[in-house]
Amino acid sequence: MSDDEPVRIRAAGGVVWRPGPTGVEICLVHRPRYGDWSLPKGKLDDGEHPLVAAVREVAEETDVRAVPQVRLPTVRYRSEGRPKAVDWWSMRAVGAGGFQPGTEVDEVAWYAVDDAARRVSYPHDAEVIAAFAALPPVTATLLLVRHAHAGKRGTWTGPDTGRPLDAEGRAQARALVPLVSLVRPVRLLSASARRCVQTLDPAATHLDLPIEVCGDLDEPAPGQQAEECALAAAARLTALAAAGEPVAVCSQGKVIPGALERLTGRADDFTTAKGGGWLLPFAGDRLVLPDRL
C-alpha cells in the first residue's frame, strides 16, 4: 500500500528483548489461527495512544511486562484488503507472568536476533527486527513532557510562576498518567513553575512518587539568555540518563526545543504542544532517537 492511502486499521507492537546466555534475545509469538510466527502486536482501542497500545498488547499476548525504548519504523500493508499501519517500539522486558496458551497465541519463544529474523513468517517483521539490531544498546529511557494547558498568560494577575492549570490542563495531566507509567520512573522532576508541578501531580499520586523541583528545567528569568537555560536543561537530562534509571521530567515550552537541539546536534522542529512530550532513549550520555508522543 502507498504511504498516502488512508489507514483503516491501526495497530502497535514491540520488539521485546532480554539479555540471554549468548546475547540479546527477542520474543516471538505463534498464532494458531494463522500458523505463523510474528512479533507481538495488536489493534488500538478507541482513543488509545499507540505507545500505550503497544505495551498493552505485548503484555496481553506474551504475559511479558516491558518498558518502551526506541521507536522503530512503522510498517504498512494490507490486511484482508484494508490498509493497515503498525507502529513499533523496541522494549526491554522487565518481568513476566505465567503465560497460558490461548486461541490467539498458543506459544511464546525467545530467539537470538538473527534467529528471530529468520523465524518470523513475514518480511516486514524481519525488517523491523533489522532496524532493532542496528540500534546501540539503550542504557536509560526518560520521558520529557511540557506542562499542560494553563490558560493565557495575559489573563493571570499574579506571578507567572504561580499560574495554575485550567480545566483543560487538568484533563491533559490526567491523560498523561498512562504514558508516564510506561517508563516505570523511579523519579519525577519538574520545573519550578506551578503548572509544571501540577502536570505531574496525577502521575505522582498514581505512582506514589514525590515530585522534585529542579531549577535547571525552568524558562529564562528576566535578563537570562534562552541559550543558558537550554544548556542547563540538556545537562540535567544527560546526567539523569547517565545514572541509568528511568525518570519522568516536566519542563516548559521555551526550554524543551533548545535542550533537544543540543542533545541531538540537530536544528529540527522540537516544538512541543502543551501536555505533549518525548520519549528519550539514551545510550550512555548520547540521545539515540527522540520520539514525539
GROMACS .gro file of C-alpha atoms in nm:
model
  293
    1MET     CA    1   0.000   0.000   0.000
    2SER     CA    2   0.114   0.358  -0.060
    3ASP     CA    3   0.202   0.590   0.228
    4ASP     CA    4  -0.074   0.836   0.133
    5GLU     CA    5  -0.352   0.573   0.133
    6PRO     CA    6  -0.589   0.623   0.431
    7VAL     CA    7  -0.520   0.377   0.712
    8ARG     CA    8  -0.824   0.171   0.809
    9ILE     CA    9  -0.660  -0.047   1.076
   10ARG     CA   10  -0.422   0.093   1.341
   11ALA     CA   11  -0.209  -0.145   1.542
   12ALA     CA   12   0.104  -0.132   1.757
   13GLY     CA   13   0.356  -0.375   1.897
   14GLY     CA   14   0.706  -0.432   2.019
   15VAL     CA   15   1.041  -0.591   1.959
   16VAL     CA   16   1.072  -0.715   2.316
   17TRP     CA   17   1.423  -0.810   2.421
   18ARG     CA   18   1.608  -0.953   2.718
   19PRO     CA   19   1.970  -1.050   2.787
   20GLY     CA   20   2.036  -1.414   2.707
   21PRO     CA   21   2.325  -1.652   2.775
   22THR     CA   22   2.493  -1.562   2.446
   23GLY     CA   23   2.348  -1.217   2.377
   24VAL     CA   24   2.019  -1.037   2.321
   25GLU     CA   25   1.706  -1.249   2.275
   26ILE     CA   26   1.379  -1.139   2.109
   27CYS     CA   27   1.029  -1.255   2.196
   28LEU     CA   28   0.814  -1.407   1.919
   29VAL     CA   29   0.460  -1.541   1.933
   30HIS     CA   30   0.292  -1.825   1.745
   31ARG     CA   31  -0.067  -1.764   1.636
   32PRO     CA   32  -0.260  -2.085   1.570
   33ARG     CA   33  -0.524  -1.909   1.359
   34TYR     CA   34  -0.262  -1.815   1.100
   35GLY     CA   35   0.001  -2.078   1.176
   36ASP     CA   36   0.267  -1.806   1.182
   37TRP     CA   37   0.549  -1.672   1.398
   38SER     CA   38   0.546  -1.295   1.444
   39LEU     CA   39   0.632  -1.007   1.671
   40PRO     CA   40   0.364  -0.936   1.934
   41LYS     CA   41   0.120  -0.666   1.831
   42GLY     CA   42  -0.248  -0.578   1.828
   43LYS     CA   43  -0.511  -0.321   1.738
   44LEU     CA   44  -0.555   0.009   1.919
   45ASP     CA   45  -0.860   0.059   2.136
   46ASP     CA   46  -1.070   0.367   2.057
   47GLY     CA   47  -0.879   0.679   2.160
   48GLU     CA   48  -0.579   0.480   2.282
   49HIS     CA   49  -0.229   0.618   2.238
   50PRO     CA   50  -0.025   0.388   2.009
   51LEU     CA   51   0.257   0.353   2.262
   52VAL     CA   52   0.015   0.254   2.538
   53ALA     CA   53  -0.145   0.005   2.299
   54ALA     CA   54   0.194  -0.142   2.206
   55VAL     CA   55   0.288  -0.213   2.568
   56ARG     CA   56  -0.061  -0.342   2.649
   57GLU     CA   57  -0.069  -0.578   2.351
   58VAL     CA   58   0.275  -0.717   2.435
   59ALA     CA   59   0.155  -0.791   2.787
   60GLU     CA   60  -0.171  -0.947   2.668
   61GLU     CA   61  -0.008  -1.172   2.408
   62THR     CA   62   0.306  -1.274   2.594
   63ASP     CA   63   0.248  -1.200   2.966
   64VAL     CA   64   0.573  -1.003   2.948
   65ARG     CA   65   0.592  -0.663   3.115
   66ALA     CA   66   0.811  -0.435   2.908
   67VAL     CA   67   0.943  -0.078   2.906
   68PRO     CA   68   0.941   0.103   2.568
   69GLN     CA   69   1.268   0.248   2.445
   70VAL     CA   70   1.311   0.342   2.077
   71ARG     CA   71   1.053   0.396   1.804
   72LEU     CA   72   1.112   0.164   1.510
   73PRO     CA   73   0.985   0.204   1.152
   74THR     CA   74   0.611   0.196   1.102
   75VAL     CA   75   0.501  -0.089   0.876
   76ARG     CA   76   0.218  -0.050   0.625
   77TYR     CA   77   0.044  -0.333   0.442
   78ARG     CA   78  -0.300  -0.461   0.351
   79SER     CA   79  -0.487  -0.688   0.589
   80GLU     CA   80  -0.793  -0.862   0.448
   81GLY     CA   81  -0.796  -0.598   0.176
   82ARG     CA   82  -0.783  -0.299   0.412
   83PRO     CA   83  -0.487  -0.063   0.460
   84LYS     CA   84  -0.315  -0.129   0.792
   85ALA     CA   85  -0.035   0.052   0.977
   86VAL     CA   86   0.159  -0.094   1.269
   87ASP     CA   87   0.371   0.129   1.493
   88TRP     CA   88   0.666  -0.045   1.657
   89TRP     CA   89   0.894   0.022   1.953
   90SER     CA   90   1.186  -0.165   2.097
   91MET     CA   91   1.106  -0.271   2.453
   92ARG     CA   92   1.311  -0.407   2.739
   93ALA     CA   93   1.149  -0.698   2.923
   94VAL     CA   94   1.135  -0.627   3.296
   95GLY     CA   95   0.909  -0.907   3.417
   96ALA     CA   96   0.685  -1.192   3.312
   97GLY     CA   97   0.377  -1.367   3.441
   98GLY     CA   98   0.269  -1.722   3.382
   99PHE     CA   99   0.191  -1.748   3.011
  100GLN     CA  100  -0.116  -1.957   2.932
  101PRO     CA  101  -0.171  -2.076   2.572
  102GLY     CA  102  -0.488  -1.940   2.415
  103THR     CA  103  -0.674  -1.916   2.088
  104GLU     CA  104  -0.484  -1.605   1.976
  105VAL     CA  105  -0.135  -1.706   2.089
  106ASP     CA  106  -0.050  -2.063   2.180
  107GLU     CA  107   0.328  -2.036   2.213
  108VAL     CA  108   0.583  -1.773   2.316
  109ALA     CA  109   0.952  -1.825   2.241
  110TRP     CA  110   1.277  -1.630   2.274
  111TYR     CA  111   1.531  -1.631   1.992
  112ALA     CA  112   1.868  -1.474   1.926
  113VAL     CA  113   1.828  -1.170   1.700
  114ASP     CA  114   1.949  -1.339   1.380
  115ASP     CA  115   1.742  -1.650   1.452
  116ALA     CA  116   1.433  -1.439   1.518
  117ALA     CA  117   1.475  -1.260   1.183
  118ARG     CA  118   1.484  -1.597   1.010
  119ARG     CA  119   1.199  -1.743   1.217
  120VAL     CA  120   0.932  -1.477   1.156
  121SER     CA  121   0.682  -1.554   0.883
  122TYR     CA  122   0.665  -1.209   0.725
  123PRO     CA  123   0.935  -0.995   0.562
  124HIS     CA  124   0.803  -0.678   0.728
  125ASP     CA  125   0.865  -0.831   1.072
  126ALA     CA  126   1.219  -0.918   0.965
  127GLU     CA  127   1.271  -0.556   0.856
  128VAL     CA  128   1.160  -0.429   1.197
  129ILE     CA  129   1.400  -0.672   1.367
  130ALA     CA  130   1.681  -0.548   1.141
  131ALA     CA  131   1.606  -0.189   1.249
  132PHE     CA  132   1.623  -0.301   1.612
  133ALA     CA  133   1.953  -0.482   1.554
  134ALA     CA  134   2.107  -0.160   1.416
  135LEU     CA  135   2.041   0.034   1.738
  136PRO     CA  136   2.308   0.098   2.000
  137PRO     CA  137   2.237  -0.058   2.342
  138VAL     CA  138   1.993   0.166   2.530
  139THR     CA  139   2.100   0.227   2.890
  140ALA     CA  140   1.825   0.462   3.012
  141THR     CA  141   1.490   0.598   2.899
  142LEU     CA  142   1.350   0.934   3.005
  143LEU     CA  143   1.004   1.079   2.947
  144LEU     CA  144   1.005   1.456   2.888
  145VAL     CA  145   0.675   1.645   2.883
  146ARG     CA  146   0.572   2.007   2.850
  147HIS     CA  147   0.334   2.139   3.113
  148ALA     CA  148  -0.035   2.110   3.036
  149HIS     CA  149  -0.268   2.397   2.943
  150ALA     CA  150  -0.273   2.680   3.198
  151GLY     CA  151  -0.491   2.949   3.042
  152LYS     CA  152  -0.344   3.266   2.895
  153ARG     CA  153  -0.051   3.448   3.047
  154GLY     CA  154  -0.218   3.785   2.990
  155THR     CA  155  -0.525   3.698   3.198
  156TRP     CA  156  -0.327   3.590   3.505
  157THR     CA  157  -0.262   3.873   3.752
  158GLY     CA  158  -0.014   3.705   3.985
  159PRO     CA  159   0.347   3.596   3.928
  160ASP     CA  160   0.370   3.383   3.614
  161THR     CA  161   0.537   3.103   3.808
  162GLY     CA  162   0.215   3.071   4.011
  163ARG     CA  163  -0.017   3.033   3.711
  164PRO     CA  164  -0.214   2.707   3.763
  165LEU     CA  165  -0.355   2.455   3.521
  166ASP     CA  166  -0.704   2.524   3.393
  167ALA     CA  167  -0.975   2.260   3.337
  168GLU     CA  168  -0.827   2.159   3.002
  169GLY     CA  169  -0.483   2.131   3.157
  170ARG     CA  170  -0.604   1.917   3.444
  171ALA     CA  171  -0.761   1.677   3.194
  172GLN     CA  172  -0.433   1.668   2.998
  173ALA     CA  173  -0.241   1.594   3.319
  174ARG     CA  174  -0.469   1.300   3.395
  175ALA     CA  175  -0.430   1.173   3.038
  176LEU     CA  176  -0.050   1.171   3.081
  177VAL     CA  177  -0.062   0.915   3.363
  178PRO     CA  178  -0.062   0.604   3.137
  179LEU     CA  179   0.228   0.741   2.929
  180VAL     CA  180   0.435   0.838   3.232
  181SER     CA  181   0.370   0.499   3.388
  182LEU     CA  182   0.501   0.315   3.081
  183VAL     CA  183   0.864   0.406   3.154
  184ARG     CA  184   0.829   0.291   3.519
  185PRO     CA  185   1.004   0.604   3.650
  186VAL     CA  186   1.188   0.595   3.980
  187ARG     CA  187   1.194   0.976   3.997
  188LEU     CA  188   0.969   1.264   3.887
  189LEU     CA  189   1.137   1.601   3.820
  190SER     CA  190   0.960   1.928   3.746
  191ALA     CA  191   1.049   2.285   3.659
  192SER     CA  192   0.959   2.518   3.944
  193ALA     CA  193   0.652   2.676   3.781
  194ARG     CA  194   0.328   2.570   3.949
  195ARG     CA  195   0.177   2.448   3.622
  196CYS     CA  196   0.471   2.212   3.569
  197VAL     CA  197   0.439   2.056   3.913
  198GLN     CA  198   0.062   2.023   3.869
  199THR     CA  199   0.113   1.846   3.537
  200LEU     CA  200   0.294   1.564   3.716
  201ASP     CA  201   0.059   1.556   4.017
  202PRO     CA  202  -0.175   1.282   3.887
  203ALA     CA  203   0.119   1.063   3.788
  204ALA     CA  204   0.285   1.123   4.125
  205THR     CA  205  -0.032   1.011   4.303
  206HIS     CA  206  -0.068   0.705   4.080
  207LEU     CA  207   0.297   0.601   4.117
  208ASP     CA  208   0.332   0.711   4.481
  209LEU     CA  209   0.641   0.917   4.400
  210PRO     CA  210   0.739   1.267   4.517
  211ILE     CA  211   0.791   1.548   4.266
  212GLU     CA  212   1.138   1.700   4.282
  213VAL     CA  213   1.152   2.066   4.176
  214CYS     CA  214   1.455   2.142   3.958
  215GLY     CA  215   1.550   2.495   3.850
  216ASP     CA  216   1.762   2.358   3.563
  217LEU     CA  217   1.434   2.292   3.380
  218ASP     CA  218   1.297   2.648   3.411
  219GLU     CA  219   1.236   2.900   3.134
  220PRO     CA  220   1.462   3.207   3.122
  221ALA     CA  221   1.415   3.455   3.403
  222PRO     CA  222   1.419   3.828   3.315
  223GLY     CA  223   1.765   3.912   3.186
  224GLN     CA  224   1.861   3.547   3.141
  225GLN     CA  225   1.951   3.406   2.798
  226ALA     CA  226   1.748   3.120   2.647
  227GLU     CA  227   2.075   2.954   2.547
  228GLU     CA  228   2.177   2.930   2.911
  229CYS     CA  229   1.853   2.758   3.008
  230ALA     CA  230   1.870   2.515   2.715
  231LEU     CA  231   2.224   2.415   2.810
  232ALA     CA  232   2.127   2.367   3.175
  233ALA     CA  233   1.826   2.151   3.084
  234ALA     CA  234   2.029   1.941   2.838
  235ALA     CA  235   2.298   1.887   3.101
  236ARG     CA  236   2.039   1.783   3.358
  237LEU     CA  237   1.876   1.533   3.119
  238THR     CA  238   2.216   1.389   3.029
  239ALA     CA  239   2.305   1.347   3.395
  240LEU     CA  240   1.974   1.173   3.466
  241ALA     CA  241   2.031   0.936   3.175
  242ALA     CA  242   2.388   0.865   3.286
  243ALA     CA  243   2.252   0.740   3.618
  244GLY     CA  244   2.086   0.461   3.421
  245GLU     CA  245   1.743   0.488   3.581
  246PRO     CA  246   1.409   0.581   3.420
  247VAL     CA  247   1.287   0.932   3.506
  248ALA     CA  248   0.989   1.144   3.401
  249VAL     CA  249   1.051   1.518   3.363
  250CYS     CA  250   0.822   1.818   3.310
  251SER     CA  251   0.964   2.138   3.164
  252GLN     CA  252   0.850   2.439   2.962
  253GLY     CA  253   0.792   2.538   2.602
  254LYS     CA  254   1.087   2.778   2.579
  255VAL     CA  255   1.329   2.519   2.717
  256ILE     CA  256   1.247   2.185   2.553
  257PRO     CA  257   1.329   2.269   2.187
  258GLY     CA  258   1.668   2.417   2.269
  259ALA     CA  259   1.758   2.132   2.503
  260LEU     CA  260   1.672   1.871   2.240
  261GLU     CA  261   1.866   2.058   1.973
  262ARG     CA  262   2.174   2.038   2.191
  263LEU     CA  263   2.121   1.673   2.281
  264THR     CA  264   2.071   1.568   1.918
  265GLY     CA  265   2.304   1.817   1.748
  266ARG     CA  266   2.022   1.889   1.502
  267ALA     CA  267   1.811   2.200   1.444
  268ASP     CA  268   1.489   2.002   1.390
  269ASP     CA  269   1.140   2.113   1.488
  270PHE     CA  270   1.124   2.021   1.856
  271THR     CA  271   0.827   2.246   1.929
  272THR     CA  272   0.617   2.065   2.188
  273ALA     CA  273   0.245   2.109   2.243
  274LYS     CA  274   0.117   2.172   2.594
  275GLY     CA  275   0.057   1.834   2.754
  276GLY     CA  276   0.273   1.670   2.486
  277GLY     CA  277   0.615   1.523   2.518
  278TRP     CA  278   0.901   1.299   2.411
  279LEU     CA  279   1.033   0.953   2.481
  280LEU     CA  280   1.410   0.993   2.512
  281PRO     CA  281   1.624   0.676   2.489
  282PHE     CA  282   1.990   0.719   2.578
  283ALA     CA  283   2.295   0.507   2.507
  284GLY     CA  284   2.520   0.627   2.787
  285ASP     CA  285   2.522   1.006   2.757
  286ARG     CA  286   2.407   1.005   2.393
  287LEU     CA  287   2.043   1.056   2.295
  288VAL     CA  288   1.958   0.784   2.043
  289LEU     CA  289   1.635   0.898   1.879
  290PRO     CA  290   1.377   1.131   2.039
  291ASP     CA  291   1.024   1.009   1.982
  292ARG     CA  292   0.742   1.265   1.981
  293LEU     CA  293   0.448   1.131   2.178
   0.00000   0.00000   0.00000
